[in-house]
Amino acid sequence: MSRYIATRAIRGANALVGEAEVMLERALVEKGPDTPIAFPNTAYYLPVIFGMMGKEVEHLGELSEILDHARSLLHPTPSQEHWTPYLGETLDSGMATLIAAEAIEAIRYVYGLQPESKPGFESAGGTSFTSPDMNGGDGQSPNGHLNGAIDDIQLRSWGIQLVDGRMPGFAAIVGCAKSNEAAVQIVRELQRRNILCFLSGNVNGRSIIDQLDEEGVELGYDTYTVPFGTDTISAIYALGFATRSALTFGGLKGGQAREILNYNKDRVFAFVLALGEVDDLKYAAAAGAINFGFPVIADTVIPQILPTGVTTYEHVVSMPWNEIAGANDSEKAEQLVQKCIEVRGVKIQVADVPVPVPYGSAFEGEVVRKADMRAEFGGRDSRCFEYLKMVKLDEVTDGKIEVVGPDLSAIEDQGSMDMGILIEVAGRQMEPDFEPVLERQIHYFVNGASGIQHIGQRDITWIRVSNKAAAAGFDLEDFGKILHARLHSDFGAIVDKVQVTIVTDPDQVEARLEEARAAYDFRNTRLADLTDDAVDEFYSCTLCQSFAPNHVCVVSPERLGLCGAYNWLDCKASFSINPTGPNQPIKVGRVIDPVRGYWEGTNDYAKAGSHGVVEELAMYSIMENPMTACGCFECIMMLIPEANGVMIVSREDTSMTPAGMTFSTLAGMAGGGIQTPGVMGVGKYYLISPKFISSDGGFKRVVWMSSNLKDSMSEELKVVAERAGDTQLIDRIADERSVTTVEELLPWLEENNHPALTMDSIL
Ligand code: SF4
Ligand code: ZN
């Protein structure tokens, strides 16, 4: 352990705790101790303080006690004469720094100083769930603000990717890169590996955020680059995110400090990348990160800290910029990122996709605005469809990509053209049922290319190609290259051969579209026939156990996983791809109770899969032995006893619900793999299933639901209403536009003749 680092970290911590105390004192005088403090949209208070100390800080006055604790963790700087290991003192100082930093940011929120405003700043802002699918594809206007704290909604919407390993973790990048070129390349290398980039700090007033902004790099949730703030203190939001991962997905509770830290060390792939000169405060903050098991890599000369077990390998690694081999700053940046990954110690797989633009999941959420657009397919002025079909092995040539008709150069600037993407796949393990599963991936695969935006599916596909991508040489056959590469890399176990035909010739488009539509119709009928009673196997999903160790989803044809990402067919395909993977067939076996949904097989499985936490599982009830939840649910349902029904809030909805809690707060009750009668996390397509809480009375029990669910699923809900024999049913359900308390709810339901009021008691 380096005396130098210990000295500087301890000094930095002392200074920051002092600064927090001064700020608090002033705030207490100016604003008063009862002033509420909070980060936006989180159920975890000030998350690091809540996680580490178990304190639910909600008012300014409560910070005094918190800062007292931070002060108690401080130590005098090491003397010159005596050698001691210092590691404990350094880690304590790091923790004190984190606590003080979080307190400071909370006070700044009170003063409206967070998130930091930055005039002229070109962040795209936005969140991945207000994806182009929902806002028409034009993204959001520049907001002139940095991000500040990440809210729970965003954490959850990343949840499934964090859980299944598609998104390995995050890099907390602090400071300013050697050049703009280096800054861009560092971020690109991380994005390519789907590692979230949390950006903060500066060196002499210049931040990596400025560098990226100057280079036109689109920052925001959608591109996995979150600009927290231009000072070092804002890096605290990265550790707040880490703490909440453990609370949200790991089922841990506030105050379980050791467990939370270990959880992060073992399961969250994260590190700190310190760019440029490291001052006392950065040393102190770095010491805080080491507590979480996150190593620190610096591009300057600093003493290293070798392994002691707090992190997986080295704690602090110095990789001075001018000693990195490389012909230019881009190459050096690549080396630096390589080093970070090596020090954190996780293998990351990247599919090699041979297209002339950067490629990776980080680009999936990218928006191509009309003004930046070279051409589009589908949308208002043209038609685009995609169709994947299974053929016999000898009917396709693997890797053959054909464009039938004119290519991109035939389209005028910002113009559009009809296009069909036809994929033929063959494989010994392939089944016709997997066609829709694979076809659904086209959206993600195509979106992975930087500068390409893909929306919709089937015959409502809408693709935009940006000017930048076109200038880089992207053309129509590249769609084929992407699909060929990704289908092999992601579905190699069921797909042996892939052939892609892109048709733009008008006659061909017409003919092939007809063929595709016949197939869509066939699949729809097949799906409608696919009921729980028609199969003898359900599937398990234990993918979330890496985060929520006792949670299992039991996925049946009429009830998909609560994250919305896995339905019965997906699980079946996944089992074929990986027979020892997280989706295993569950033989349902003897029926115990067909109404509530008990089978011998599902009960046995629930018990084993949950390690005994769940004794019995009712597939069709929220009131009795309901399914547990991890943290990635699309919606939360909750009993409202006064209304004799349930409410459903979607994770996009931040408003107050009649349960007196927002989604974030409810999520804290619903997750963690524990059965809670009356509370359930569900995938939104479960709402339209005939088996939707069928033993509790079905959809007629819904008395309140988030309006965005009503709007985004209006067609499907119409069918539900008809099935329930009341075409007005959806209009009888309240939402946040009309009702936000239970007192308002009851008269509203009466006025609108809601059926739940006259149904049998749900209790
Ligand atoms: Fe997690 Fe359930 Fe989704 Fe599987 S189906 S990924 S266990 S939420
Ligand atoms: Zn989950």
mmCIF file of C-alpha atoms in Angstrom, residues 135-318:
data_model
loop_
_atom_site.group_PDB
_atom_site.id
_atom_site.type_symbol
_atom_site.label_atom_id
_atom_site.label_comp_id
_atom_site.label_asym_id
_atom_site.label_seq_id
_atom_site.Cartn_x
_atom_site.Cartn_y
_atom_site.Cartn_z
ATOM 1 C CA ASN A 135 -42.108 9.075 -29.737
ATOM 2 C CA GLY A 136 -42.188 8.791 -33.472
ATOM 3 C CA GLY A 137 -38.485 8.652 -33.959
ATOM 4 C CA ASP A 138 -37.477 12.234 -33.659
ATOM 5 C CA GLY A 139 -35.747 11.920 -30.335
ATOM 6 C CA GLN A 140 -35.731 14.736 -27.854
ATOM 7 C CA SER A 141 -34.478 18.223 -28.200
ATOM 8 C CA PRO A 142 -31.262 19.301 -26.514
ATOM 9 C CA ASN A 143 -32.028 19.944 -22.889
ATOM 10 C CA GLY A 144 -29.005 21.985 -21.870
ATOM 11 C CA HIS A 145 -28.615 19.902 -18.712
ATOM 12 C CA LEU A 146 -26.241 17.197 -17.681
ATOM 13 C CA ASN A 147 -27.856 14.120 -16.287
ATOM 14 C CA GLY A 148 -27.326 14.248 -12.537
ATOM 15 C CA ALA A 149 -28.573 11.177 -10.671
ATOM 16 C CA ILE A 150 -29.892 8.165 -12.585
ATOM 17 C CA ASP A 151 -33.431 7.275 -11.589
ATOM 18 C CA ASP A 152 -34.762 3.851 -10.685
ATOM 19 C CA ILE A 153 -36.761 3.641 -13.879
ATOM 20 C CA GLN A 154 -33.646 3.800 -15.983
ATOM 21 C CA LEU A 155 -31.862 1.350 -13.725
ATOM 22 C CA ARG A 156 -34.714 -1.105 -14.187
ATOM 23 C CA SER A 157 -35.017 -0.617 -17.879
ATOM 24 C CA TRP A 158 -31.359 -1.561 -18.161
ATOM 25 C CA GLY A 159 -31.999 -4.326 -15.671
ATOM 26 C CA ILE A 160 -32.497 -7.262 -17.944
ATOM 27 C CA GLN A 161 -29.411 -6.443 -19.973
ATOM 28 C CA LEU A 162 -27.346 -6.073 -16.833
ATOM 29 C CA VAL A 163 -28.709 -9.367 -15.640
ATOM 30 C CA ASP A 164 -28.254 -11.473 -18.741
ATOM 31 C CA GLY A 165 -24.769 -10.182 -19.364
ATOM 32 C CA ARG A 166 -25.480 -8.238 -22.544
ATOM 33 C CA MET A 167 -24.467 -5.150 -20.619
ATOM 34 C CA PRO A 168 -21.490 -6.169 -18.515
ATOM 35 C CA GLY A 169 -21.395 -3.101 -16.270
ATOM 36 C CA PHE A 170 -20.075 0.413 -16.220
ATOM 37 C CA ALA A 171 -16.979 2.545 -16.479
ATOM 38 C CA ALA A 172 -16.874 5.595 -14.239
ATOM 39 C CA ILE A 173 -14.740 7.933 -16.316
ATOM 40 C CA VAL A 174 -13.448 10.913 -14.400
ATOM 41 C CA GLY A 175 -11.461 13.828 -15.812
ATOM 42 C CA CYS A 176 -10.392 14.793 -19.290
ATOM 43 C CA ALA A 177 -8.712 12.707 -21.989
ATOM 44 C CA LYS A 178 -5.403 13.606 -23.610
ATOM 45 C CA SER A 179 -7.212 14.740 -26.752
ATOM 46 C CA ASN A 180 -10.691 14.785 -28.196
ATOM 47 C CA GLU A 181 -9.658 11.918 -30.438
ATOM 48 C CA ALA A 182 -8.702 9.881 -27.374
ATOM 49 C CA ALA A 183 -11.960 10.757 -25.612
ATOM 50 C CA VAL A 184 -14.081 9.610 -28.537
ATOM 51 C CA GLN A 185 -12.135 6.392 -28.985
ATOM 52 C CA ILE A 186 -12.290 5.487 -25.298
ATOM 53 C CA VAL A 187 -16.046 5.850 -25.333
ATOM 54 C CA ARG A 188 -16.412 4.009 -28.640
ATOM 55 C CA GLU A 189 -14.338 1.082 -27.337
ATOM 56 C CA LEU A 190 -16.518 0.858 -24.246
ATOM 57 C CA GLN A 191 -19.766 1.241 -26.187
ATOM 58 C CA ARG A 192 -18.644 -1.503 -28.522
ATOM 59 C CA ARG A 193 -18.551 -3.791 -25.511
ATOM 60 C CA ASN A 194 -21.869 -2.484 -24.218
ATOM 61 C CA ILE A 195 -20.241 -1.034 -21.147
ATOM 62 C CA LEU A 196 -22.095 1.975 -19.758
ATOM 63 C CA CYS A 197 -19.969 5.118 -19.654
ATOM 64 C CA PHE A 198 -20.607 7.330 -16.659
ATOM 65 C CA LEU A 199 -18.891 10.647 -17.276
ATOM 66 C CA SER A 200 -17.825 13.203 -14.726
ATOM 67 C CA GLY A 201 -15.024 15.443 -13.521
ATOM 68 C CA ASN A 202 -12.590 17.760 -15.227
ATOM 69 C CA VAL A 203 -8.925 18.655 -15.415
ATOM 70 C CA ASN A 204 -8.288 22.386 -15.166
ATOM 71 C CA GLY A 205 -11.887 23.116 -16.023
ATOM 72 C CA ARG A 206 -12.063 20.878 -19.065
ATOM 73 C CA SER A 207 -14.141 17.714 -18.934
ATOM 74 C CA ILE A 208 -14.419 14.629 -21.101
ATOM 75 C CA ILE A 209 -18.041 15.694 -21.423
ATOM 76 C CA ASP A 210 -16.895 18.845 -23.256
ATOM 77 C CA GLN A 211 -14.604 16.794 -25.444
ATOM 78 C CA LEU A 212 -17.311 14.399 -26.508
ATOM 79 C CA ASP A 213 -19.789 17.188 -27.006
ATOM 80 C CA GLU A 214 -17.359 19.035 -29.251
ATOM 81 C CA GLU A 215 -16.910 15.929 -31.351
ATOM 82 C CA GLY A 216 -20.641 15.541 -31.817
ATOM 83 C CA VAL A 217 -20.885 12.300 -29.816
ATOM 84 C CA GLU A 218 -24.507 11.843 -28.854
ATOM 85 C CA LEU A 219 -24.685 11.544 -25.083
ATOM 86 C CA GLY A 220 -27.567 10.090 -23.139
ATOM 87 C CA TYR A 221 -29.152 6.934 -21.816
ATOM 88 C CA ASP A 222 -29.844 5.701 -25.319
ATOM 89 C CA THR A 223 -26.190 5.634 -26.262
ATOM 90 C CA TYR A 224 -24.930 4.261 -22.936
ATOM 91 C CA THR A 225 -23.104 7.501 -22.137
ATOM 92 C CA VAL A 226 -24.369 9.354 -19.114
ATOM 93 C CA PRO A 227 -22.850 12.765 -18.362
ATOM 94 C CA PHE A 228 -23.284 13.163 -14.601
ATOM 95 C CA GLY A 229 -21.558 16.500 -14.106
ATOM 96 C CA THR A 230 -18.300 18.284 -14.730
ATOM 97 C CA ASP A 231 -16.930 17.954 -11.209
ATOM 98 C CA THR A 232 -15.495 14.936 -9.438
ATOM 99 C CA ILE A 233 -18.271 14.923 -6.844
ATOM 100 C CA SER A 234 -20.863 13.963 -9.445
ATOM 101 C CA ALA A 235 -19.089 10.617 -9.856
ATOM 102 C CA ILE A 236 -20.997 9.666 -6.701
ATOM 103 C CA TYR A 237 -23.978 8.887 -8.927
ATOM 104 C CA ALA A 238 -22.073 5.915 -10.319
ATOM 105 C CA LEU A 239 -21.787 4.433 -6.846
ATOM 106 C CA GLY A 240 -25.420 5.245 -6.144
ATOM 107 C CA PHE A 241 -26.226 3.238 -9.249
ATOM 108 C CA ALA A 242 -24.039 0.370 -8.042
ATOM 109 C CA THR A 243 -25.648 0.399 -4.607
ATOM 110 C CA ARG A 244 -29.125 0.316 -6.075
ATOM 111 C CA SER A 245 -28.221 -2.576 -8.387
ATOM 112 C CA ALA A 246 -27.575 -4.605 -5.271
ATOM 113 C CA LEU A 247 -30.777 -3.424 -3.599
ATOM 114 C CA THR A 248 -32.951 -3.791 -6.686
ATOM 115 C CA PHE A 249 -31.716 -7.027 -8.164
ATOM 116 C CA GLY A 250 -29.874 -8.629 -5.283
ATOM 117 C CA GLY A 251 -32.749 -8.420 -2.816
ATOM 118 C CA LEU A 252 -30.462 -6.726 -0.288
ATOM 119 C CA LYS A 253 -31.671 -4.180 2.248
ATOM 120 C CA GLY A 254 -30.428 -0.747 3.178
ATOM 121 C CA GLY A 255 -27.711 -1.035 5.812
ATOM 122 C CA GLN A 256 -26.323 -4.368 4.582
ATOM 123 C CA ALA A 257 -23.108 -2.574 3.718
ATOM 124 C CA ARG A 258 -20.799 -5.545 3.544
ATOM 125 C CA GLU A 259 -23.222 -7.586 1.418
ATOM 126 C CA ILE A 260 -23.787 -4.682 -0.936
ATOM 127 C CA LEU A 261 -20.067 -4.142 -1.395
ATOM 128 C CA ASN A 262 -19.424 -7.835 -1.977
ATOM 129 C CA TYR A 263 -22.306 -8.054 -4.383
ATOM 130 C CA ASN A 264 -20.734 -5.325 -6.463
ATOM 131 C CA LYS A 265 -17.310 -6.847 -6.323
ATOM 132 C CA ASP A 266 -18.629 -10.231 -7.441
ATOM 133 C CA ARG A 267 -21.357 -9.334 -9.868
ATOM 134 C CA VAL A 268 -21.004 -5.827 -11.208
ATOM 135 C CA PHE A 269 -18.378 -5.334 -13.829
ATOM 136 C CA ALA A 270 -17.229 -1.801 -13.122
ATOM 137 C CA PHE A 271 -14.073 0.225 -12.848
ATOM 138 C CA VAL A 272 -12.891 3.799 -12.547
ATOM 139 C CA LEU A 273 -10.900 5.338 -15.356
ATOM 140 C CA ALA A 274 -9.094 8.447 -14.149
ATOM 141 C CA LEU A 275 -8.060 10.620 -17.071
ATOM 142 C CA GLY A 276 -5.516 13.347 -16.501
ATOM 143 C CA GLU A 277 -4.022 14.652 -13.328
ATOM 144 C CA VAL A 278 -5.277 13.051 -10.120
ATOM 145 C CA ASP A 279 -5.859 15.499 -7.262
ATOM 146 C CA ASP A 280 -6.594 14.775 -3.604
ATOM 147 C CA LEU A 281 -10.330 14.583 -4.131
ATOM 148 C CA LYS A 282 -9.940 12.116 -6.995
ATOM 149 C CA TYR A 283 -7.705 9.934 -4.836
ATOM 150 C CA ALA A 284 -10.315 10.054 -2.115
ATOM 151 C CA ALA A 285 -13.159 9.214 -4.484
ATOM 152 C CA ALA A 286 -11.088 6.406 -5.984
ATOM 153 C CA ALA A 287 -10.601 4.990 -2.496
ATOM 154 C CA GLY A 288 -14.384 5.041 -2.186
ATOM 155 C CA ALA A 289 -14.769 3.051 -5.390
ATOM 156 C CA ILE A 290 -12.226 0.466 -4.232
ATOM 157 C CA ASN A 291 -14.573 -0.290 -1.335
ATOM 158 C CA PHE A 292 -17.030 -1.546 -3.956
ATOM 159 C CA GLY A 293 -14.380 -3.762 -5.495
ATOM 160 C CA PHE A 294 -13.979 -1.402 -8.442
ATOM 161 C CA PRO A 295 -10.344 -0.959 -9.469
ATOM 162 C CA VAL A 296 -8.948 2.352 -10.622
ATOM 163 C CA ILE A 297 -6.944 2.762 -13.812
ATOM 164 C CA ALA A 298 -5.161 6.058 -14.433
ATOM 165 C CA ASP A 299 -3.565 7.378 -17.616
ATOM 166 C CA THR A 300 -0.973 9.284 -15.586
ATOM 167 C CA VAL A 301 1.950 8.270 -13.402
ATOM 168 C CA ILE A 302 0.629 7.329 -9.975
ATOM 169 C CA PRO A 303 1.715 4.660 -7.486
ATOM 170 C CA GLN A 304 -0.018 1.321 -7.982
ATOM 171 C CA ILE A 305 -1.805 -0.717 -5.353
ATOM 172 C CA LEU A 306 -1.383 -4.422 -5.779
ATOM 173 C CA PRO A 307 -4.017 -7.034 -4.959
ATOM 174 C CA THR A 308 -5.151 -7.510 -1.354
ATOM 175 C CA GLY A 309 -8.553 -9.025 -2.077
ATOM 176 C CA VAL A 310 -10.689 -5.915 -1.918
ATOM 177 C CA THR A 311 -10.820 -5.916 -5.707
ATOM 178 C CA THR A 312 -10.368 -8.961 -7.932
ATOM 179 C CA TYR A 313 -6.877 -8.019 -9.104
ATOM 180 C CA GLU A 314 -4.886 -4.802 -8.669
ATOM 181 C CA HIS A 315 -6.609 -1.920 -6.883
ATOM 182 C CA VAL A 316 -4.851 0.917 -8.635
ATOM 183 C CA VAL A 317 -3.069 0.629 -11.962
ATOM 184 C CA SER A 318 -1.090 3.319 -13.677
#
